[in-house]
């Protein structure tokens, strides 16, 4: 069939449609245009030649960002199966000019900062053209309709057939535009006016012998007869910014509509397969599925593949479809290979239907200097950017792993979240780190934004840290920054951070903020030791901060705190106690002064019960409080003169949470008896008020501890001898007390068991 055509060749496509991509190549082969215009920003024209570079591997995206505000950016993604990419490569292979023709990014990025740039009236319809056409054809799924009418038509064969398909699709879009106008996308009218201007320029240069590849929705508007003056009127007064452009790697996952991409598709991995598999696509796809399931240790044989193919073809025939689509293949996989389970099917949808393919961009692509330094370090450290999430275990005692840690921490400080620290499974030591890595395309924008701080990662992170220290308003911000500087090895930034830290600490009179800041400094000193960072100056600041806390904490805890404020300060007491344990090695008596503070808190009746109880427990755990004194303090806290709420708070501070309070009560029948006697004597109305607090205290205990406590309380005072044992009475045949002679008989055997390979006792 021959299709008469007047004017340029307009190829209306679906972005990222493999059927459209094949049809575009067939149509271009048949028409042999003298030039090709592509929907995209003209600022990218200078970068089009890189598409032919062997190092360019889609998916990639053209990135444009405002020169003075890199965070204001836009992407134009392209995959192997994108019609625009196919058109670009066809023009380069044919040796004809190829250019972008959409509204310049200079205008679209300027408009992105205006709140009403793409305003739509409340009653306007934001049209999805494919959804309307699918519904008109009797389909409830636009994807399935598109597969039936385009992907399964085989339009990659004959050029005339492809041209006819484009004509039919253009007529359908013309009917939609006649009915719905701009479809609720008012910005399209401006874009289309600019496209028509580019087409007029191409006509002056090439006559009508050029081709246009654009979204099918725009074809009727580009065919419309409009005047130059009318188009200029639409473009007059548009805001404009200076932009910079480059190519960046993209991923299949970011091509997916679920990733937030407006022109996205639901199954980029499936579409990539349809584009690359020219024959027997279903058989090849199901073979891929079988391979993935085998990698996951599922038993999938060739017979499974054969049966899945038969079932998919049967489902397609029953539904009147020309070939099995993604719906039929997934249903066949679920029934035959997954035993009806959705769990392995979810893996298939994630890995194959969507996929984690990450494109590559050649070194010749323009980038900010910071990106070049980052790329150099990635290669030097063998840290490959990957789209699929993976864990990285680092041993900071190794030079290469320590360098990787520094790089990842510096990037985090710059807001480039390539890696996220996570809990290590193999060790709790400070010499190990575990990171969860995933490279997202948007990180290229973050790198461009961070480029204002310096040309290398080290210089940029240092400058950013100094600026953050100068701009920090609260002490906690500076202490957290100091910790991050030590983790990132930013020794040159530490003086500025420490000056800011000293200034904020001197001016801050809120003991809660001081107490909140100290643990981060203590951790920083420990991390500094692990990484070989000189943190002497930081230690002096931390010691001074600890002294101020020791002076200011007792008055702050006695100032009529409500329950929430008391609970907050109790948490700060825990944090300071841990920090003092890390700082006490300096030999300046800090631990003794802190113990004196805890004694003051534990014995002052104006301090809230939850803080008094916690102070007593910390002293007991450190061996600074005798059992008799502990029982005396508990007796005072639980005396009839104390309010039930305050007494319940004391119990929570002393024995609550996961601090081992339940085991302590199992071992000390006096403390358990005091609590039991107090609880029995609480008035009924007061008991209702304190019950939630008590439930929170005792509910956190291990089930075995709760059972033992219940048994001890049930048996009453007669069980006091048994309460001295951790979990009940001694088994039959064992004496209640230890026999020293029999115990000494096994010491030599224990020493041998605990000995290291060289014969020295490990303990």
Short mmCIF file of C-alpha atoms in Angstrom, two decimals, residues 518-519 571-583 591 594-595 598 614 617-619 621-622:
data_model
loop_
_atom_site.label_atom_id
_atom_site.label_comp_id
_atom_site.label_asym_id
_atom_site.label_seq_id
_atom_site.Cartn_x
_atom_site.Cartn_y
_atom_site.Cartn_z
CA UNK A 518 28.09 15.16 74.58
CA UNK A 519 27.51 11.56 73.32
CA UNK A 571 17.37 9.62 78.45
CA UNK A 572 20.01 12.36 78.56
CA UNK A 573 21.36 10.95 81.84
CA UNK A 574 21.85 7.59 80.10
CA UNK A 575 23.60 9.26 77.18
CA UNK A 576 25.94 11.27 79.40
CA UNK A 577 26.73 8.18 81.47
CA UNK A 578 27.80 6.30 78.35
CA UNK A 579 29.81 9.29 77.12
CA UNK A 580 31.62 9.64 80.46
CA UNK A 581 32.60 5.99 80.18
CA UNK A 582 34.28 6.80 76.86
CA UNK A 583 35.91 10.01 78.13
CA UNK A 591 34.18 9.52 86.34
CA UNK A 594 29.91 12.11 87.46
CA UNK A 595 29.36 9.47 90.15
CA UNK A 598 24.42 10.55 90.21
CA UNK A 614 17.78 5.67 86.98
CA UNK A 617 20.54 1.88 88.95
CA UNK A 618 23.57 3.36 87.14
CA UNK A 619 25.46 3.62 90.43
CA UNK A 621 25.71 -1.29 87.93
CA UNK A 622 29.04 0.56 88.29
#
